[in-house]
Every structure is written in C-alpha cells, then in structure tokens.
Amino acid sequence: MMLKPVWIYLENGVFLEAKSFGFEGSRTGEIVFNTSMSGYQEIMSDPSYAGQFVVFTMPEIGIVGCNDDDMESQSIHASGMFVRSLNEIPSNFRARENLPSLLKKHDSMGICEIDTRYLTKMIRDGGPQMMIASTEVSDKETLKTMLKNSPRIEEVNYIEQVGTKKSYLHVKGVWNAETQSYNAAHNNLGKKIVAVDFGIKRNILNELCATGLEVEVIPHDFSADEIIERYKRGEIHGLFLSNGPGDPLILKKEVAQISKLIEAKVPMFGICLGHQLLSIAHGHPTYKLKFGQHGGNHPVKNTKTNIVEITAQNHNYNVPESVCSIAKVTHINLFDNTIEGLEYNDAPIFSVQHHPEASPGPHESKYIFQEFANRL
C-alpha cells in the first residue's frame, strides 16, 4: 500500500510531517495518548474517543487485523490515530480486514512513521491540545488558520452524534472463547434496567446482560419523569448511565434529568461519563486532568477490600474531592490518587471512573456489574 504524506499542526505551534493511511482529507481533534498494549480496534471504536486523535504508545500496531466482533460500536468514532509502525498484513485467524481498510471505511485518519514517544512526552508535559492533520494542505500557516476556525472539543456535544436515536433491547452476552462467538443473554434475574446511551460500549451491555438482567437501551435525551413512573410501577428496577465523549459540563439537559432521578431515589450505576454526570448532578462539577487517563494498566485500590485492581481507563475529566461530603470513596487511582469510585450516602447510587468491562484491558473489575445487579 502506498502511504501518502500527511501534515500535522498542533496548537502549541509544533508542525510535523508523517505518512497517512485510512481517511484522506483534513481532520481536527484533541490529541491524547493511550498506553494499552493491545485492543486498538476496541479503542478506536469506543464512542468516548469521538473528537480525539489517539497516540498509541505501543509501537507496532495492526498485526492482529480487525473483525466485526471486536467493534465496541457500529463505527470508528475517533478522529484518527498515531502509530509508530503500521503492520498492514494481519496475522490472526480472527482477522477479516486490515487496519487501513477499517479506518478508510469509517472515515477515520491513520498517521504512521512518526515519533510517538515524542508526542506522548509532549502531551504528558503540556497536556492534551487541539490539532489538525491534512493530506491536502501542507502549509503551516494555512493549517494554523484552519485549526483556529474549528470548534474545540469542549464546545461540541458529541453524545448527540454517537448515541442511539431510538430504544432497543440488548440480547447479547459475553464473548465465549471456545465457540468464538457471544453468548446469548439470559434474563434470569427477573429484573429489568434501562441503560442511557451517551456513547455506550457494546461490551458494557454484554456484561450487564451476563448478570442476568434484561437491558433496554434508551437515547441520551430521555425523560426522567417517564423513568420514574416506570420505576414506581415496577416495570424497571434501575438505571445505568454510560460512558461517552466530550466535556460533561456542557450536558446541562442530561444533568437536569439525572437530578430528578436522584430526588426520586431511583437506583443508578454510572461508568466514566455517567460517573461524572452523577457528581455534577449532585452539585459537584468536574475538572479537566492535566493529560487524562488512557490505558489498560492503571492500578486502582478498592477501599472496601484494600485489593489493588489493574484497570482500563479512558477519561480527561474527573470528579472533585468536594464530592466526598456526600459520598464515600470506594476506589482510588494509585497513579495520581484521584477518585475512581463513589457510593452516595443518601441514595441507592454508585459509580466508577474506570472501565470494568475490560474491552480492551484487564478483567479484575468485572465484579462491579454483578454488584449492581445484586443491589436491585
């Protein structure tokens, strides 16, 4: 495959040239790095990465190829990816296409033959920032102007783009390595929940179903009054708030609906963005981390058991220490001591910042899904 030149301009003034694969044209986004050793397809198809370019610290990317089963959503939502060395020819029995083909099909940009260690250190020291990459424009000043005139990631409501537009039942369980397929869901608990789709990952739904819950997925613009009425009638037993992209502080309508659910004491469980929205709805706004947490090797301490769990992470925003006035901290990130889990004092509500569905990543936090089901 012939790799075309691509020019990159970052808002700190850095101007670079590399090679491109996948989408051709111009694309803007926020640049972040991810330290996972595997799972590039799951990462790129995670809706939480909408509006972002992901720098992979793993230098060799592409060898396992891509397949439909490992997609975390119906599309690639990341603006693009940076890799040091691209492997175009997959070597895995599950592969159905290579990485460049997948990116091109979903209009996502791939950038290779670039020093990803340099980019990672730059983000580590200076934080994430906006950037533009183009296979069409090579002039630095023109790219600078194009970037300046583009919306910033915190100005865009990405959940309107990545979430479902209508409700549906999810009927798939977890991956079965022996059969090389997903198990069918068994709704044997006699309990039903609704999962609000802010950009939900498929494997989160799979894990919820694997507990025995019946799972109905609903759009982000849900009515709290309707949910409360269904809960009072016994039609549903709880609510799940999903992960998702962008700055949680711009989701004012969603926060207003969640506040109503809190007042009605509807049982709730949130992951990542859902965790953040619960904090905001309780009156404790989130803040942006210096360079975020993105990877599959983050140690998190469970304060109930004192066990350290290795977790998958993907977030730029965090809940503040002030939330401890109304909630108990259940998990702490041992890299930077930030809050990773909360259990609210006066309501049947808890949440975690990390991703216990382990796709990609370790499996050590999967018990949290069963904990949610047991509480209903």
XYZ file of C-alpha atoms in Angstrom:
376
model
C 0.000 0.000 0.000
C 1.270 3.447 -0.924
C 1.365 5.719 2.103
C 0.614 9.362 1.366
C 2.219 12.305 3.172
C 0.218 13.998 5.922
C 0.945 17.296 7.662
C 0.111 17.897 11.315
C -0.190 21.196 13.152
C -0.734 21.374 16.923
C -1.965 24.456 18.770
C 1.347 24.736 20.645
C 2.952 25.547 17.280
C 4.517 22.150 16.549
C 4.421 21.308 12.826
C 5.158 17.755 11.662
C 5.109 15.613 8.529
C 4.379 11.889 8.505
C 2.656 9.206 6.425
C -1.088 8.558 6.307
C -3.436 5.609 5.898
C -7.204 5.375 6.047
C -9.194 8.602 5.611
C -7.759 11.211 3.239
C -8.504 14.898 3.719
C -8.365 17.243 6.707
C -9.477 16.400 10.213
C -9.279 18.258 13.557
C -9.418 16.849 17.073
C -7.851 16.717 20.511
C -4.655 14.680 20.773
C -4.309 12.208 23.685
C -2.130 9.153 24.311
C -3.120 5.591 25.253
C -0.742 3.172 26.986
C -2.655 -0.075 26.258
C -0.555 -2.892 24.835
C -3.449 -4.318 22.806
C -7.012 -3.604 21.710
C -6.517 -0.872 19.135
C -9.761 -1.780 17.346
C -11.790 -1.611 20.567
C -10.188 1.725 21.428
C -10.836 3.300 18.041
C -14.470 2.122 18.017
C -15.112 3.342 21.576
C -17.523 6.314 21.202
C -15.784 8.019 24.141
C -12.911 8.876 21.765
C -15.122 10.937 19.444
C -13.319 14.137 18.502
C -9.884 12.822 19.520
C -6.662 11.616 17.891
C -5.190 8.690 19.855
C -1.404 8.337 20.105
C -0.607 4.658 20.762
C 2.485 4.146 22.905
C 2.612 0.532 21.701
C 4.972 0.967 18.715
C 3.746 -1.909 16.500
C 0.065 -1.643 15.563
C -2.021 -3.666 13.101
C -0.689 -7.212 13.344
C -3.934 -8.808 14.621
C -6.065 -7.113 11.974
C -9.726 -6.234 12.539
C -13.083 -8.018 12.687
C -16.734 -7.174 13.319
C -16.895 -8.963 16.690
C -14.336 -6.663 18.324
C -16.114 -3.421 17.428
C -17.316 -1.559 20.518
C -19.901 0.323 18.441
C -21.120 0.427 14.865
C -18.403 2.823 13.719
C -14.933 4.239 14.351
C -15.580 7.415 16.329
C -12.034 8.675 16.953
C -10.876 11.393 14.563
C -7.709 9.426 13.980
C -4.756 7.517 15.383
C -0.967 7.899 15.567
C 1.213 4.776 15.377
C 4.978 4.427 15.178
C 4.987 1.415 12.859
C 1.958 0.174 10.897
C 1.561 -3.540 10.147
C -0.593 -3.743 7.016
C -0.685 -7.538 6.791
C -2.617 -9.099 9.702
C -1.545 -12.393 11.233
C -4.505 -13.634 13.249
C -7.142 -16.266 12.475
C -9.966 -13.911 13.520
C -8.894 -11.091 11.197
C -11.288 -10.167 8.391
C -9.583 -6.976 7.185
C -6.529 -4.880 7.929
C -6.410 -1.653 9.936
C -6.102 0.772 6.974
C -9.198 -0.784 5.396
C -11.214 -0.391 8.613
C -10.222 3.253 9.067
C -10.944 4.127 5.460
C -14.384 2.502 5.666
C -15.272 4.625 8.696
C -13.598 7.904 7.621
C -11.002 7.883 10.395
C -7.431 9.039 9.767
C -4.354 6.932 10.413
C -0.908 8.526 10.833
C 2.293 6.476 10.947
C 6.083 6.717 10.633
C 6.166 9.355 13.348
C 7.888 9.526 16.739
C 5.027 8.577 19.062
C 7.343 8.737 22.086
C 7.963 12.414 21.344
C 4.236 13.072 21.041
C 3.474 11.204 24.260
C 6.066 13.170 26.229
C 4.713 16.409 24.774
C 1.175 15.565 25.919
C 2.454 14.387 29.291
C 4.238 17.692 29.895
C 1.854 20.120 28.199
C -1.475 18.311 28.379
C -3.896 17.396 25.578
C -4.435 20.022 22.912
C -6.260 20.613 19.674
C -4.599 19.674 16.378
C -5.284 19.351 12.683
C -3.987 16.744 10.235
C -4.311 17.011 6.466
C -3.301 15.038 3.392
C -4.315 18.027 1.242
C -2.815 21.097 2.929
C 0.915 21.294 3.594
C 1.275 24.962 4.522
C 1.778 25.544 8.241
C 0.052 28.927 8.381
C -2.972 27.663 6.466
C -3.317 24.721 8.839
C -2.968 27.091 11.805
C -5.835 29.208 10.490
C -7.990 26.147 9.787
C -7.439 24.897 13.325
C -8.191 28.304 14.840
C -11.522 28.409 12.997
C -12.551 24.901 14.086
C -14.603 24.195 17.249
C -12.756 22.929 20.294
C -13.650 19.541 21.755
C -15.213 21.121 24.856
C -17.577 23.102 22.618
C -19.111 20.107 20.836
C -21.924 17.914 22.163
C -20.616 14.614 20.808
C -23.168 12.419 22.548
C -25.779 13.678 20.066
C -23.629 12.139 17.319
C -22.622 8.791 18.826
C -25.645 7.613 20.825
C -28.695 5.673 19.686
C -31.694 7.599 18.388
C -34.284 5.041 19.485
C -34.711 2.496 22.254
C -33.870 -1.187 21.808
C -33.291 -4.360 23.822
C -29.752 -5.711 24.036
C -29.729 -9.506 23.877
C -26.061 -10.446 23.656
C -23.889 -11.784 26.484
C -20.115 -12.007 26.900
C -17.588 -13.433 24.437
C -17.139 -17.189 24.512
C -13.583 -18.120 23.532
C -14.465 -21.776 22.918
C -17.259 -21.082 20.436
C -15.667 -17.878 19.101
C -18.990 -16.101 19.496
C -21.008 -14.096 22.008
C -23.271 -15.948 24.416
C -26.979 -15.247 24.267
C -28.321 -13.122 27.112
C -30.238 -14.976 29.832
C -32.583 -12.634 31.674
C -32.926 -14.966 34.638
C -32.990 -12.423 37.477
C -36.480 -11.246 36.624
C -35.226 -7.675 36.741
C -35.011 -5.062 34.024
C -32.877 -1.931 33.772
C -32.635 0.897 31.284
C -29.200 1.948 30.059
C -28.824 5.549 28.913
C -26.661 5.690 25.788
C -24.243 8.614 25.937
C -21.867 6.610 23.716
C -22.129 3.201 25.305
C -19.651 0.414 24.569
C -21.102 -2.896 23.419
C -19.156 -4.885 25.954
C -20.672 -2.877 28.807
C -24.086 -4.010 27.578
C -22.780 -7.567 27.221
C -21.576 -7.570 30.834
C -24.850 -6.135 32.120
C -26.746 -8.879 30.290
C -24.342 -11.523 31.599
C -25.501 -10.779 35.165
C -29.000 -11.946 34.245
C -30.541 -8.508 33.842
C -32.831 -7.548 30.984
C -31.315 -4.455 29.391
C -33.199 -1.791 27.453
C -31.014 0.882 25.845
C -32.508 4.378 25.569
C -31.308 7.643 23.932
C -29.484 10.383 25.825
C -32.450 12.763 25.626
C -34.584 10.633 27.929
C -37.410 11.839 30.168
C -36.722 11.435 33.882
C -40.445 11.650 34.635
C -41.102 8.666 32.379
C -38.291 6.661 34.004
C -39.602 7.482 37.489
C -43.110 6.361 36.568
C -41.815 3.094 35.109
C -39.767 2.527 38.271
C -42.752 3.179 40.530
C -44.865 0.721 38.524
C -42.164 -1.932 38.977
C -41.584 -2.150 35.240
C -37.876 -1.360 35.653
C -35.586 -1.803 38.635
C -32.763 0.638 37.972
C -30.856 2.863 35.581
C -27.373 2.646 34.083
C -25.535 5.803 32.924
C -22.959 5.007 30.250
C -19.569 6.229 29.191
C -19.346 8.846 26.457
C -17.241 11.561 24.801
C -16.600 15.235 25.433
C -16.825 17.634 28.356
C -19.562 16.597 30.823
C -20.162 20.207 31.896
C -21.909 21.046 28.613
C -24.546 18.333 29.130
C -26.902 20.552 31.120
C -30.146 18.937 29.901
C -28.916 15.475 30.811
C -27.763 16.668 34.252
C -31.199 18.195 34.897
C -32.865 14.843 34.161
C -30.403 12.932 36.342
C -31.091 15.380 39.205
C -34.769 14.399 39.070
C -33.842 10.719 39.256
C -31.626 11.398 42.274
C -34.504 13.119 44.067
C -36.773 10.164 43.287
C -34.111 7.766 44.643
C -34.061 5.615 41.523
C -31.190 3.072 41.831
C -28.385 4.083 39.485
C -24.959 2.924 38.386
C -22.608 5.026 36.258
C -19.371 4.355 34.408
C -16.921 7.061 33.227
C -19.104 9.887 31.826
C -22.019 8.513 33.816
C -19.855 8.695 36.947
C -19.024 12.323 36.169
C -22.626 13.320 35.424
C -23.780 11.896 38.743
C -21.238 14.085 40.542
C -22.323 17.193 38.606
C -25.997 16.434 39.267
C -25.188 16.253 42.979
C -23.697 19.772 42.777
C -20.006 18.906 42.392
C -18.711 19.945 38.915
C -15.908 18.032 37.205
C -12.466 19.395 36.318
C -10.062 18.550 33.494
C -6.984 16.449 34.266
C -3.559 17.516 33.046
C -3.255 14.765 30.426
C -6.067 12.368 31.291
C -6.027 8.655 31.978
C -5.997 6.445 28.868
C -4.694 2.895 29.024
C -5.113 -0.674 30.214
C -2.608 -0.791 33.066
C -3.833 1.635 35.757
C -3.742 0.398 39.376
C -6.886 1.221 41.345
C -7.330 0.449 45.043
C -10.694 -0.855 46.215
C -11.081 0.874 49.591
C -13.573 -1.758 50.803
C -11.280 -4.734 50.274
C -7.875 -2.990 50.089
C -7.253 -5.037 46.934
C -5.443 -3.333 44.053
C -7.133 -3.898 40.700
C -5.423 -3.251 37.365
C -7.939 -1.352 35.255
C -8.689 0.096 31.834
C -9.094 3.879 31.742
C -10.308 6.476 29.263
C -11.142 9.933 30.592
C -9.906 13.522 30.524
C -12.204 14.778 33.280
C -12.519 13.867 36.935
C -14.845 14.379 39.883
C -13.630 16.775 42.628
C -12.654 15.980 46.214
C -15.638 18.032 47.411
C -17.977 15.173 46.446
C -16.655 13.296 49.477
C -19.010 15.441 51.590
C -21.979 13.465 50.216
C -20.420 10.190 49.097
C -17.958 7.542 50.193
C -14.900 6.890 48.031
C -14.831 3.227 47.022
C -11.917 3.281 44.559
C -8.740 5.386 44.267
C -6.330 5.671 41.335
C -2.847 4.835 42.635
C -1.116 6.733 39.822
C -2.385 10.145 40.942
C -4.733 9.475 43.912
C -7.773 10.750 42.016
C -11.253 9.409 42.795
C -12.153 6.276 40.834
C -15.355 5.170 42.532
C -18.150 6.589 44.681
C -21.081 5.340 46.707
C -23.560 8.076 47.564
C -24.699 8.354 51.169
C -28.433 9.004 50.912
C -29.423 7.231 47.703
C -29.010 3.787 46.046
C -26.426 5.204 43.643
C -22.811 4.252 42.936
C -20.354 4.793 40.101
C -16.816 4.153 38.873
C -14.497 6.186 36.672
C -12.615 3.231 35.164
C -13.932 0.650 32.688
C -14.729 -2.693 34.372
C -15.954 -4.240 31.099
C -12.306 -4.853 30.144
C -12.517 -4.255 26.428
C -9.643 -3.883 25.996
C -7.940 -4.310 29.311
C -7.771 -6.477 32.460
C -10.755 -8.380 33.886
C -10.185 -7.606 37.560
C -13.089 -5.179 37.977
C -15.836 -7.133 36.209
C -17.435 -7.971 39.552
C -18.882 -4.433 39.634
C -21.598 -5.397 37.129
C -22.786 -8.238 39.338
C -22.668 -5.901 42.317
C -25.090 -3.588 40.509
C -27.449 -6.463 39.699
C -27.342 -7.707 43.312
C -28.350 -4.289 44.635
C -31.546 -4.033 42.612
